[in-house]
Every structure is written in structure tokens, then in C-alpha cells.
mmCIF file of C-alpha atoms in Angstrom:
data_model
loop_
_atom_site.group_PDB
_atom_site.id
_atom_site.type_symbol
_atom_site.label_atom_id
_atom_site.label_comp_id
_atom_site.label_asym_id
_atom_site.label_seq_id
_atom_site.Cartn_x
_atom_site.Cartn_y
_atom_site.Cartn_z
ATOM 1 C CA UNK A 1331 118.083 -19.995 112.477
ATOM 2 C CA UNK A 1332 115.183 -17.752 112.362
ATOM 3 C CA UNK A 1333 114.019 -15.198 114.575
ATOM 4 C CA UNK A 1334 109.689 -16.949 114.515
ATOM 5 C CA UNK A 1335 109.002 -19.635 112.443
ATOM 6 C CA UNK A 1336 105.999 -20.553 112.422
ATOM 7 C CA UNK A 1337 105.015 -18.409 114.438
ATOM 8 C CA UNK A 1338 107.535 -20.119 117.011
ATOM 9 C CA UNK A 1339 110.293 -17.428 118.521
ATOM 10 C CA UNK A 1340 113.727 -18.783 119.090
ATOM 11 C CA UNK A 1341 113.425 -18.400 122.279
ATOM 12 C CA UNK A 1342 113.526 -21.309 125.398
ATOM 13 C CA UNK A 1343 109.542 -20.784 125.380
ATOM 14 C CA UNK A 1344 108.907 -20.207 121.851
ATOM 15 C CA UNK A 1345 106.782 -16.588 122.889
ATOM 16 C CA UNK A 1346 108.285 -13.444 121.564
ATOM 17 C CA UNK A 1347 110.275 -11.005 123.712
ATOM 18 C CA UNK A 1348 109.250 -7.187 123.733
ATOM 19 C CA UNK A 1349 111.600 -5.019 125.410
ATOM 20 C CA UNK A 1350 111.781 -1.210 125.472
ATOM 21 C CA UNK A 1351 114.439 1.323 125.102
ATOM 22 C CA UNK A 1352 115.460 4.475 126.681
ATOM 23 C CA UNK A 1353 114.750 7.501 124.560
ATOM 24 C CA UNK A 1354 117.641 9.436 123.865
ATOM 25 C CA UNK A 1355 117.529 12.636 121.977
ATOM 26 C CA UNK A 1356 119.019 13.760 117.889
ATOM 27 C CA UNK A 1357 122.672 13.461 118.044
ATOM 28 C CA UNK A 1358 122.346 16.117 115.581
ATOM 29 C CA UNK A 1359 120.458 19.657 116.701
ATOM 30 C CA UNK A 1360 119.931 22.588 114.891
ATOM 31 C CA UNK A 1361 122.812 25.198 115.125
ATOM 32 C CA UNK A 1362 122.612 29.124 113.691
ATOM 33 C CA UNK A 1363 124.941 27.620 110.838
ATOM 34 C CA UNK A 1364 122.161 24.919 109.764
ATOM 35 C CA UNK A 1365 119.073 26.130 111.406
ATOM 36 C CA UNK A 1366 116.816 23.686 110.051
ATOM 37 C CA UNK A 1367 115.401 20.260 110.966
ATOM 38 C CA UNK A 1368 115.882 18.298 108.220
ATOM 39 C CA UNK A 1369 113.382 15.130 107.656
ATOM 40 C CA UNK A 1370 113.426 12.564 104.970
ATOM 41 C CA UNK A 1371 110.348 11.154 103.917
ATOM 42 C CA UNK A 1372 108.891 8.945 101.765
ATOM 43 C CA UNK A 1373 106.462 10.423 98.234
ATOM 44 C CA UNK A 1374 103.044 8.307 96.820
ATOM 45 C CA UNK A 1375 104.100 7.262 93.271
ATOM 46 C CA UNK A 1376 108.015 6.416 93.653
ATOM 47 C CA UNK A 1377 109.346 3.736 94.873
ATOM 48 C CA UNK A 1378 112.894 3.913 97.415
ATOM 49 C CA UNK A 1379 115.698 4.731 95.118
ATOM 50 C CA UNK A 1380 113.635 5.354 92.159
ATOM 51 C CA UNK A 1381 115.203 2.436 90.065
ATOM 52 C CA UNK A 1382 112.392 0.714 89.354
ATOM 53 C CA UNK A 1383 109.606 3.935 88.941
ATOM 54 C CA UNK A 1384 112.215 6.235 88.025
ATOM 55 C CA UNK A 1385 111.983 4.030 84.718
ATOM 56 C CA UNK A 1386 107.990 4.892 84.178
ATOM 57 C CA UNK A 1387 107.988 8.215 81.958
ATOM 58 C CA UNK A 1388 104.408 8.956 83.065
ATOM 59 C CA UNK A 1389 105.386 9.313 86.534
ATOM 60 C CA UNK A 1390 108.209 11.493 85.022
ATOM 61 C CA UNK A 1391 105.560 13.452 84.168
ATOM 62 C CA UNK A 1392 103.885 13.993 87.257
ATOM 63 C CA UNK A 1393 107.351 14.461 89.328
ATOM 64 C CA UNK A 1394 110.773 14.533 88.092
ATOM 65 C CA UNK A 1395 114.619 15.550 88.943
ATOM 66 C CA UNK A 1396 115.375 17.398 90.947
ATOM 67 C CA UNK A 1397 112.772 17.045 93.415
ATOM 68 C CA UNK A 1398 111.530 18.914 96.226
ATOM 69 C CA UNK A 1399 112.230 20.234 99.744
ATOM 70 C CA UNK A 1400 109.164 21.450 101.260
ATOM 71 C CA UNK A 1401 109.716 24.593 102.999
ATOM 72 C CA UNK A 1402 106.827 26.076 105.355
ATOM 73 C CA UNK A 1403 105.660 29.565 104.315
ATOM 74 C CA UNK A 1404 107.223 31.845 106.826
ATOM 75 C CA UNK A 1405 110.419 30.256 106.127
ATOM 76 C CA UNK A 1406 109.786 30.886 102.596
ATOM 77 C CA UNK A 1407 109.069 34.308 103.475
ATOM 78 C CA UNK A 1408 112.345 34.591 105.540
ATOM 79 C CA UNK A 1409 114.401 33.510 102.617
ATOM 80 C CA UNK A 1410 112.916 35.165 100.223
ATOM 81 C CA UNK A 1411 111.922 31.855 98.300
ATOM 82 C CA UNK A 1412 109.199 31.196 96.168
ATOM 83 C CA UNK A 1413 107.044 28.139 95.049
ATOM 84 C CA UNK A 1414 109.317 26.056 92.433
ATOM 85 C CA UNK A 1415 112.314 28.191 93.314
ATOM 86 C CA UNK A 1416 115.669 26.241 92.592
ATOM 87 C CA UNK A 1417 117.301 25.950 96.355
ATOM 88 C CA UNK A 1418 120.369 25.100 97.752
ATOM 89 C CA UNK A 1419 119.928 22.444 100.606
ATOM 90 C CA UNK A 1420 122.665 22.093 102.876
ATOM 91 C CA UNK A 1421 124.106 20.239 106.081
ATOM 92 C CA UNK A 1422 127.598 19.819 107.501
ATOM 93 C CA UNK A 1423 128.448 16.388 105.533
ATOM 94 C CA UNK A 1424 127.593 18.013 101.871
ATOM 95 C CA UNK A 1425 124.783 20.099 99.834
ATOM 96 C CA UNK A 1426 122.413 19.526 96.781
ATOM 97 C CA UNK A 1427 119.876 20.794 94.691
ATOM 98 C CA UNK A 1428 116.200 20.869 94.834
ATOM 99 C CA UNK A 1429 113.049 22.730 94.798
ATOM 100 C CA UNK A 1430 111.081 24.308 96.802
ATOM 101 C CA UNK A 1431 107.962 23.765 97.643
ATOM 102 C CA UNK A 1432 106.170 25.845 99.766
ATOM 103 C CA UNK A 1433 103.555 24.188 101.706
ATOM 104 C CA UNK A 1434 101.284 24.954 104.876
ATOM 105 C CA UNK A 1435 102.129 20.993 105.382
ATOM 106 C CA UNK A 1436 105.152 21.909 107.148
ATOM 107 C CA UNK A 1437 105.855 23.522 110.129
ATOM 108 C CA UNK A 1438 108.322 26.580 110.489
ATOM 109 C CA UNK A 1439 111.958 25.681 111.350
ATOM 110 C CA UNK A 1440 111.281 21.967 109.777
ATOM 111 C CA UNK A 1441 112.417 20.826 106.155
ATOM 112 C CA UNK A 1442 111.231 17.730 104.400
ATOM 113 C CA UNK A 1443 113.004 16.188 101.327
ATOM 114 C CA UNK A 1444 111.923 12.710 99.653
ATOM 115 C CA UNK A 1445 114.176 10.165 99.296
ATOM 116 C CA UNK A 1446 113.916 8.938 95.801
ATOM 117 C CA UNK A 1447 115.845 12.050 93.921
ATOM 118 C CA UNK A 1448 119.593 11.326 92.731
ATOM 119 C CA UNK A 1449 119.947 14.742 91.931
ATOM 120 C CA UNK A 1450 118.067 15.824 94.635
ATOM 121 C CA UNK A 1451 119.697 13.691 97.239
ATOM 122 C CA UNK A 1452 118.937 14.229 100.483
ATOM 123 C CA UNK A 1453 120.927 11.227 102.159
ATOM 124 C CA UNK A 1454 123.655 13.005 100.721
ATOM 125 C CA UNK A 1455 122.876 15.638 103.818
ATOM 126 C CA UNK A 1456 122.335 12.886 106.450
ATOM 127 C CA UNK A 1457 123.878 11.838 109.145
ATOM 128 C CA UNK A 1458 125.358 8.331 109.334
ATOM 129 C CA UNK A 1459 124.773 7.796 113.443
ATOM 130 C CA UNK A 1460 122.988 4.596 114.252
ATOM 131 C CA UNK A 1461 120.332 3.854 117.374
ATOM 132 C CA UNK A 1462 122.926 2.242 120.056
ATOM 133 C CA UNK A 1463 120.193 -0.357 120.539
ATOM 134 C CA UNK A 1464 118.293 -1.314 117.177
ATOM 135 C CA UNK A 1465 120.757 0.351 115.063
ATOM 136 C CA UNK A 1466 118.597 2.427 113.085
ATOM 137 C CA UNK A 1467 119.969 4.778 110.813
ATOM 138 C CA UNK A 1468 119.046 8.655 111.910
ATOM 139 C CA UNK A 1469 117.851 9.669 109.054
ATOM 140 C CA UNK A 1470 114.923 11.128 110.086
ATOM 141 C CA UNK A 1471 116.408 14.564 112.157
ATOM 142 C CA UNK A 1472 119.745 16.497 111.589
ATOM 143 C CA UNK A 1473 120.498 19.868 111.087
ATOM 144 C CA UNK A 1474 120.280 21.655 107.636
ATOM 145 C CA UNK A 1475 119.672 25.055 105.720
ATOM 146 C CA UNK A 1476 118.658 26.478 102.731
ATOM 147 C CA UNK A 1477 119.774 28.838 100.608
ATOM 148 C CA UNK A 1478 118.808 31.198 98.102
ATOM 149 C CA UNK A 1479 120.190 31.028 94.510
ATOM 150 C CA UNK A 1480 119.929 34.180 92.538
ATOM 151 C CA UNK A 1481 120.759 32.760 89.212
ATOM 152 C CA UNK A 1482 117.972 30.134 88.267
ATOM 153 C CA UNK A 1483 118.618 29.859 84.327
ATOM 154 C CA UNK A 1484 122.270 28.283 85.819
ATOM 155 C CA UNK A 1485 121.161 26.443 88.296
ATOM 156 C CA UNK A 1486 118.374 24.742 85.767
ATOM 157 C CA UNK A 1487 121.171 24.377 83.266
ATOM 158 C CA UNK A 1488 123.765 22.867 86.054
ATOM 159 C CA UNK A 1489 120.567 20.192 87.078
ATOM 160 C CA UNK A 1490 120.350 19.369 83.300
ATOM 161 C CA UNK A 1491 124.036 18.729 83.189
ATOM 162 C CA UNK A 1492 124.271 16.412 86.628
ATOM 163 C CA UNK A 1493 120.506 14.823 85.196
ATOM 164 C CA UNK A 1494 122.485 13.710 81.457
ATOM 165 C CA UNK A 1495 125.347 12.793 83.542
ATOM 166 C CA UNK A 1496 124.169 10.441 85.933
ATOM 167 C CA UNK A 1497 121.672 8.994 83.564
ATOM 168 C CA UNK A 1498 125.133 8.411 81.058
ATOM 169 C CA UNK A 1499 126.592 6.752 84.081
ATOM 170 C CA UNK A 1500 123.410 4.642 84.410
ATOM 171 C CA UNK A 1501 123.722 3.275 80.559
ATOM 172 C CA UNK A 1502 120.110 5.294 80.509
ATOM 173 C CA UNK A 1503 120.003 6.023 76.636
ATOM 174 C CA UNK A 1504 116.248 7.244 75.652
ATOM 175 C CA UNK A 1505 116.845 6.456 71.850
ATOM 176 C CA UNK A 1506 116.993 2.859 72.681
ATOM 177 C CA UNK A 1507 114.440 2.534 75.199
ATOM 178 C CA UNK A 1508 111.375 3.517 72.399
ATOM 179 C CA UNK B 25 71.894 21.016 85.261
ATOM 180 C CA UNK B 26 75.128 20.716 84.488
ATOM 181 C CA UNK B 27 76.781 17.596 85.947
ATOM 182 C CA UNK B 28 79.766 18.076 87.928
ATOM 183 C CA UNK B 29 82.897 15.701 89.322
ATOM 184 C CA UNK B 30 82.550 16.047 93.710
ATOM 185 C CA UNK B 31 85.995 15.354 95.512
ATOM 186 C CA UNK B 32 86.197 13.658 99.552
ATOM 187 C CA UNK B 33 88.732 15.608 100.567
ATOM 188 C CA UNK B 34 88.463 13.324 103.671
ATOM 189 C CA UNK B 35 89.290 10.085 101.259
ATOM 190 C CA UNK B 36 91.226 11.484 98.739
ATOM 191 C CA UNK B 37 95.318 10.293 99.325
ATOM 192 C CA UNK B 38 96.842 12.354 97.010
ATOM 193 C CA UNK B 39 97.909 9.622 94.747
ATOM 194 C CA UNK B 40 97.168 11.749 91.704
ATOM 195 C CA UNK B 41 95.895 8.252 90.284
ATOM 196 C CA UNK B 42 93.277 10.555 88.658
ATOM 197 C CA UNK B 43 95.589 12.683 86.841
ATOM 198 C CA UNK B 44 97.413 10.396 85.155
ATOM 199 C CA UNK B 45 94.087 8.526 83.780
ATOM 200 C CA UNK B 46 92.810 12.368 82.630
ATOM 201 C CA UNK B 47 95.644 12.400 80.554
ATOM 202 C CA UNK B 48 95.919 8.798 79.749
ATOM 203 C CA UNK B 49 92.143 9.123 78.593
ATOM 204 C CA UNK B 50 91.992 12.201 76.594
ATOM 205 C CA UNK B 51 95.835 11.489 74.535
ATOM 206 C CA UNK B 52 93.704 8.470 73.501
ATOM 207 C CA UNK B 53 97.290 6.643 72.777
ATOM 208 C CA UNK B 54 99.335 4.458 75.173
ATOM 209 C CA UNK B 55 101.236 6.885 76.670
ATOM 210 C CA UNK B 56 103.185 4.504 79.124
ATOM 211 C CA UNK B 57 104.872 3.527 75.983
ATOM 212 C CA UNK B 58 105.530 6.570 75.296
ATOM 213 C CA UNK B 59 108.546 8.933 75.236
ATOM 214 C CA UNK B 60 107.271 11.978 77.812
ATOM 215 C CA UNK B 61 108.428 14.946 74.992
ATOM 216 C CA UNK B 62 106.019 12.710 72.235
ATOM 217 C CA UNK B 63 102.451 13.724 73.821
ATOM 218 C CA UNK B 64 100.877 16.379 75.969
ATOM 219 C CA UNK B 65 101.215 15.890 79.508
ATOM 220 C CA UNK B 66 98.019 18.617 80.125
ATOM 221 C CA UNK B 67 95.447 17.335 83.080
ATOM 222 C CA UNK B 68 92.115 18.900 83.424
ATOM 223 C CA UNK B 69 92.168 18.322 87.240
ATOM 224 C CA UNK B 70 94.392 19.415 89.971
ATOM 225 C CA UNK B 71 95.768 18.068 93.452
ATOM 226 C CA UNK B 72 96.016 20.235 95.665
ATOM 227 C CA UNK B 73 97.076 19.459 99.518
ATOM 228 C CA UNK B 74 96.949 21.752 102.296
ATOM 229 C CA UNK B 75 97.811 20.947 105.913
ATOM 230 C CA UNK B 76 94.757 18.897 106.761
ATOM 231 C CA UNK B 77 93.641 17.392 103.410
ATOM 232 C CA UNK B 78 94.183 16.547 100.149
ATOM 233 C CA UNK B 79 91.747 16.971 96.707
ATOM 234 C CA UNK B 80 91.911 17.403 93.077
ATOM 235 C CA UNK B 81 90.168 20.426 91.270
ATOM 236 C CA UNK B 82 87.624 19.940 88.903
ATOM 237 C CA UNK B 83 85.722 22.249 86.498
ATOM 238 C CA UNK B 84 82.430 22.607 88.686
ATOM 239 C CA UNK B 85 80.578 23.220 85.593
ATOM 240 C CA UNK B 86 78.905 26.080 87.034
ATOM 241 C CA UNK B 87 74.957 26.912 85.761
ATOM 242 C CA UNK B 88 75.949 30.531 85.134
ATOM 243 C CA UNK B 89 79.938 30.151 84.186
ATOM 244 C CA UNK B 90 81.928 33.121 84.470
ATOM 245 C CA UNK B 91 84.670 31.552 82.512
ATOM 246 C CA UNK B 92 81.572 31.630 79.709
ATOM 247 C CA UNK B 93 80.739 35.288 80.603
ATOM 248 C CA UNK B 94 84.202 36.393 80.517
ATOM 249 C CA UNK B 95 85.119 34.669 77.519
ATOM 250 C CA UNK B 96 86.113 37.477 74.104
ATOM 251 C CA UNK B 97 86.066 34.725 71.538
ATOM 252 C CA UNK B 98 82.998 32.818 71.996
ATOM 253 C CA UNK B 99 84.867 29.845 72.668
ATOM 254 C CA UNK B 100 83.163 28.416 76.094
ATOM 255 C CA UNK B 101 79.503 27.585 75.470
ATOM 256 C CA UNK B 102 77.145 24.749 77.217
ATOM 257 C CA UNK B 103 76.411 21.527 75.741
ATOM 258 C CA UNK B 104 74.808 18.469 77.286
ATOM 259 C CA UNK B 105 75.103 18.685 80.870
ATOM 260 C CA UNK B 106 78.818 20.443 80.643
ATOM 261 C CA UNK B 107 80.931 23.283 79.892
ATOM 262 C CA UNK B 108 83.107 22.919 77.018
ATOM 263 C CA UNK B 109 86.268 24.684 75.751
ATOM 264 C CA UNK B 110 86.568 24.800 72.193
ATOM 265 C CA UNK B 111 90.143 25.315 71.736
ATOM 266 C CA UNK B 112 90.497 25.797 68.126
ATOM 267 C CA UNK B 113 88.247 29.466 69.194
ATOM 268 C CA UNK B 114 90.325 29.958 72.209
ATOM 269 C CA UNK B 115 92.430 32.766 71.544
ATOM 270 C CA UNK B 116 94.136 32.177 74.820
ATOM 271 C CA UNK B 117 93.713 35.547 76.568
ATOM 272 C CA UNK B 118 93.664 34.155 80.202
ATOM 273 C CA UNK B 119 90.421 35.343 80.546
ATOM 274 C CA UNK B 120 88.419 32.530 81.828
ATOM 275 C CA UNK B 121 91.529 31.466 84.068
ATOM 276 C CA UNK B 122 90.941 34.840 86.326
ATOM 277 C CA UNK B 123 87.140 34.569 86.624
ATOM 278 C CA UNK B 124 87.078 31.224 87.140
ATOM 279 C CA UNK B 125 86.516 30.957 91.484
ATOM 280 C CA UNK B 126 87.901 27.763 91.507
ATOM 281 C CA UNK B 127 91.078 27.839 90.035
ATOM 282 C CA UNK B 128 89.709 25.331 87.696
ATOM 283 C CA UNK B 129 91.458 26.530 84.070
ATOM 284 C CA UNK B 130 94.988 26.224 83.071
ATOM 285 C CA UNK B 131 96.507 27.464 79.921
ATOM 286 C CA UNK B 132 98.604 25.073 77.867
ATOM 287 C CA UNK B 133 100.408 24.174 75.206
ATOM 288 C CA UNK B 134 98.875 22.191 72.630
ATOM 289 C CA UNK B 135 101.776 21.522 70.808
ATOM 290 C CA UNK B 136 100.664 23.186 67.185
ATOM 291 C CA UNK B 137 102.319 26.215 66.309
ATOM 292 C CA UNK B 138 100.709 29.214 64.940
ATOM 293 C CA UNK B 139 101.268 30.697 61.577
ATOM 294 C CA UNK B 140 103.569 33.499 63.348
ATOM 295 C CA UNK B 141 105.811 30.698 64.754
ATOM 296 C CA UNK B 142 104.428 31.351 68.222
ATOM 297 C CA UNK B 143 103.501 28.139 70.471
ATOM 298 C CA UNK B 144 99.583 27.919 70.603
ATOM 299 C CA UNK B 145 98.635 27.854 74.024
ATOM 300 C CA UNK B 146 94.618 27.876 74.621
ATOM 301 C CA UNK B 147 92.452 27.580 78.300
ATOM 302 C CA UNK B 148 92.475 23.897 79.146
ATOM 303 C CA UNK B 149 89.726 22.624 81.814
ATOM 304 C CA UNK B 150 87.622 19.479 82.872
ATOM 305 C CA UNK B 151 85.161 17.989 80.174
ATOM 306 C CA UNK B 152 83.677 15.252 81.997
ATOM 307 C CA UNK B 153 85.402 13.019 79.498
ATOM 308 C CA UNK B 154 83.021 13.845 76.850
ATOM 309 C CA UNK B 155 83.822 12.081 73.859
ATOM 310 C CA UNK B 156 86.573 9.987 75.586
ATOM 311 C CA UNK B 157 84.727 7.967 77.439
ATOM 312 C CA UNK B 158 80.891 6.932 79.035
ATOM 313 C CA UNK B 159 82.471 8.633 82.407
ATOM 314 C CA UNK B 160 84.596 10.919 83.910
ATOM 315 C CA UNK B 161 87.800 8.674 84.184
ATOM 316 C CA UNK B 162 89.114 10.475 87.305
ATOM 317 C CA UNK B 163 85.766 8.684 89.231
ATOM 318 C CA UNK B 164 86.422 4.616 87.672
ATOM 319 C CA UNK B 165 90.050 5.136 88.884
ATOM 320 C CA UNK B 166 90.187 6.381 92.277
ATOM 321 C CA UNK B 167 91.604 4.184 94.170
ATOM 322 C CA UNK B 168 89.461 5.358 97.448
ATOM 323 C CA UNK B 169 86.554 6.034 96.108
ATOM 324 C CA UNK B 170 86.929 9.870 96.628
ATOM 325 C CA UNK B 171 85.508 10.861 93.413
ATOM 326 C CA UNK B 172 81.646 10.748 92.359
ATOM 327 C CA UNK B 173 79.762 12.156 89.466
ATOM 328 C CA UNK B 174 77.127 14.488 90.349
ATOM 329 C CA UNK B 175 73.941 14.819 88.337
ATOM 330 C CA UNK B 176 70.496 16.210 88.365
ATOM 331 C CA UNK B 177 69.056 13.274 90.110
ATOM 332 C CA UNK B 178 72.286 12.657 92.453
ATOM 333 C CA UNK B 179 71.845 16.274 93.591
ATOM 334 C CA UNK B 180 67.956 15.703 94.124
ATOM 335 C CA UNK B 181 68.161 12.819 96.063
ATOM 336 C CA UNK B 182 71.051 14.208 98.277
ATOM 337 C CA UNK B 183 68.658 17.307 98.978
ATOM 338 C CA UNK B 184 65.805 15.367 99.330
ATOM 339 C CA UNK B 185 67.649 13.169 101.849
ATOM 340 C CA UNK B 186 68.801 16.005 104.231
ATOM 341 C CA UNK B 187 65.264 17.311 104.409
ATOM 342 C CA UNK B 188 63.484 14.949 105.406
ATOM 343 C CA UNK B 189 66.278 14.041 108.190
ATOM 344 C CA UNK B 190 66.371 17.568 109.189
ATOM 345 C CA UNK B 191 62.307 16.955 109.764
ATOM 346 C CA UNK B 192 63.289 13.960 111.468
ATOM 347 C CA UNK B 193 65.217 15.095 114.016
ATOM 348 C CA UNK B 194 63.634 18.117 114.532
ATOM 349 C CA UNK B 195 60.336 15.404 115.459
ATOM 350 C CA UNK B 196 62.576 13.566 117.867
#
């Protein structure tokens, strides 16, 4: 069975159906606890889960674990955060780590993380709700916040131990690789 | 003149296509084969994105260079159509990196270390691919076309151009 062969819908008359649906606002809204709209988005140069492009060094170069959040520059200001800044990132289902970057690219209140990070991981902060009609994953709005960590040099040093540690997990061995 | 590297912020992506070629280019080895900690990663142009659009920085290769002026060790000087770092002179005192306007120098590691076990680190820039390759790299790569090589003639005909449509439609 498929949904247009040939240009041919399964349909009685063969022609395509288009049918709207009602909007219906985020299940998830920002709250003083997570005060942040969080948006995942996608990043020119990786590739979804970073499987494939995660394994091409020179893009390791240009970008690597673990990631960014781009954070607009009065929130940066109201946090006290700066450009490259280790962050905490942080909804009610779980929190990881990333980077800030500070960008005029984003407006104030809003969050964006790419998708592609493991350590990173902003689906970890997701919600799992579906659209009731085209069943959708949400993942593009729920509530978050960031916060501040004081000591960087442990926070760099806990990112290097998660980045060996997943890569182990992975069979990712860069001896063998050369 | 000194030729220059013009950016389209209004085509330009962000891909960063051209910074990976700058490096590609001047390593001179096959760095995708690479491992990452066995070369420099050190590009000599910049993407930079703001809210409306996107653009690398290049050296502009300026007629009267401050980065020149400013330089104590005599190690920026003009040759053929460019300005060049020599960075076995650069003593890497930053220098050039304030006076440049554009933002345009970066100090880097080149990997050697010095006779006092210090990392060298010298003032690292756009050099139109001189002795790398016929042209800038950054320009055959773009993937948009938002890159162009400016020279003498370029820069003539572009003035040349405006003139006579400013007479033009000033007539009509």
C-alpha cells in the first residue's frame, strides 16, 4: 500500500487530500523555575545524530563536544555569562552541559541548542508530547533554564570525562582509526 | 593596489566551507586523513553571523596597514599586491591584532616551541594564498558564490560602472 504512487493517492479518486488542523498551543510554557523557551535546531556541517560527521576530524575542528546553547545578550547579561562560558542547561525531565554562545541571533527569553551533541544533548531536556493529529514530536518549545557554573576548569575536566566515556562506549579508539 | 578577498554578506550561508579549504590549503597535507592534534587547525578568515547576516573576515589588505605601522619587529611588510606576515620575525606582541579595524589578525600557535620552552605563538592573518595556490581558495570554494577577488582592474571597472550610471540616471 502506498500513500501516491505514481503520483496516484490511495484514495477513491486517486487526488490527494489536504486537510487542516486546529492550532493548539505548547503543552509546555515557561514557568519562574525554567524561564526559558527552549528550541532545538538543526547546525550547517553536522548531520542528525552526528554518527556519520561526528566521524570527520576536520569538522571536529570547526565544532566539537560539547556544543552550544545560544543565549541572547541580555540574558547573558542577566546571568552573568560570557561567550564560550561552560553552562548548565536545564528542564524538568533532566540537565546537560554546553556552551554558551552569545548571539544577537536570538531573542531574549528564547534558547536554542543543536541537536547533534551527545554530550551536549538537548533531547535529553525535551518533552516527549506528540501533535494529537500528525503526531509530531514537540521538540521544538518547552520550558528550560540556564545556569551559571563557577568552576570551569571542572566542568571542562567533567566534559572530558563523559567525551572518553561515551566515545569508549562507542568502540571509538583514535589509535586505530589513523 | 593591494588586492583584497570581498564577502556578500547577502549570499554568504555560513557554511564555513571557506575555512576549512584556508586551512586545508595552507597545511599543504591531507588533513581529512588526519588526526585533528597532528596539524594546525589556524584559519586566516573568520565567520562571523549577526542577526541579519552572515560573512567571513578577511585581511582587507589595506594601502596604508596599521597592522604594518604598528608592527615593533619589522615583521609585516608589502609584497606583490598583499600584506604579508612573516612569522619567523613576529615576536607576537599583539600589536597588529589591536590596530587592525577589522578584526582581521589572530594570534596562534604554530606548534614550534621556543628555546625557553614557551609555545611560539605569532599574528596569523589572510595571505591571499600566496604561495599555496594561483587564488585565494576561500573564492574557488564557496559554495554561493559569496566570495570574489578584488583587484586593481576589478575595483576600476566597478567605479567606472557606478559613474557613468549615476550620469545616467541623473540624464533620465
Amino acid at each position: 500500500m502506498y500513500l501516491h504512487k505514481s503520483g496516484h493517492f490511495a484514495t477513491p479518486d486517486g487526488i490527494g487530500l489536504f486537510k487542516t488542523a486546529h492550532y493548539h498551543p505548547p503543552v509546555e510554557v515557561e514557568s519562574p523555575d525554567y524561564p526559558l523557551t527552549l528550541c532545538t535546531v538543526r547546525e550547517v556541517g553536522h548531520y542528525s545524530a552526528r554518527t556519520m560527521t561526528g566521524n570527520c576530524w576536520t569538522l571536529g575542528n570547526l565544532e566539537d563536544e560539547p556544543g552550544w546553547v545560544e543565549i541572547s545578550p541580555e540574558d547573558c547579561q542577566t546571568l552573568g555569562l560570557g561567550d564560550g562560558e561552560l553552562v548548565k542547561v536545564a528542564s524538568k525531565r533532566g540537565e546537560v552541559i554546553s556552551r554558551c554562545k552569545k548571539t544577537e541571533r536570538v531573542k531574549k527569553g528564547a534558547i536554542y541548542m543543536t541537536y547533534q551533541w551527545w554530550i551536549g544533548a538537548c533531547n535529553e531536556l525535551t518533552i516527549s508530547t506528540l501533535d494529537p493529529v500528525s503526531r509530531t514530536p514537540e521538540y521544538k518549545y518547552c520550558a528550560a533554564k540556564v545556569e551559571k557554573i563557577t568552576d570551569q576548569n571542572c566542568a571542562w575536566r567533567e566534559v572530558a570525562r563523559i567525551y572518553s566515556e561515551i566515545k569508549s562506549d562507542m568502540g571509538i579508539n583514535k589509535e586505530t582509526r589513523q | 593596489m593591494n588586492y583584497f578577498v570581498k564577502a556578500n554578506p547577502n549570499r554568504c550561508i555560513g557554511c564555513r566551507t571557506c575555512v576549512i579549504s584556508c586551512v586545508v590549503a595552507h597545511e599543504g597535507r591531507q588533513v581529512f586523513e588526519l588526526d585533528p592534534d597532528g596539524y594546525n587547525f589556524n584559519p586566516r578568515l573568520f565567520v562571523v553571523k549577526t542577526a541579519q547576516v552572515s560573512a567571513p573576515i578577511h585581511c582587507r589588505h589595506c594601502e596604508n596597514p596599521a597592522c604594518l605601522t604598528s608592527c615593533t619587529s619589522g615583521a609585516i611588510y608589502l609584497e606583490d599586491h598583499r600584506v604579508v606576515i612573516n612569522s619567523q620575525k613576529c615576536i607576537g606582541c599583539k600589536n597588529c591584532l589591536m590596530a587592525c579595524p577589522f578584526g582581521a589578525v589572530e594570534l596562534v600557535a604554530t606548534g614550534e616551541i621556543m628555546a625557553d620552552g614557551s609555545p611560539k605563538r605569532v599574528a596569523h592573518k589572510c595571505d591571499l594564498c600566496a604561495r599555496v595556490a594561483d587564488s585565494p581558495c576561500c573564492v574557488k570554494v564557496c559554495l554561493t558564490d559569496a566570495l570574489e577577488l578584488v583587484t586593481e582592474d576589478d575595483l576600476r571597472d566597478n567605479i567606472l560602472e557606478k559613474r557613468r550610471s549615476a550620469v545616467a540616471s541623473t540624464m533620465i
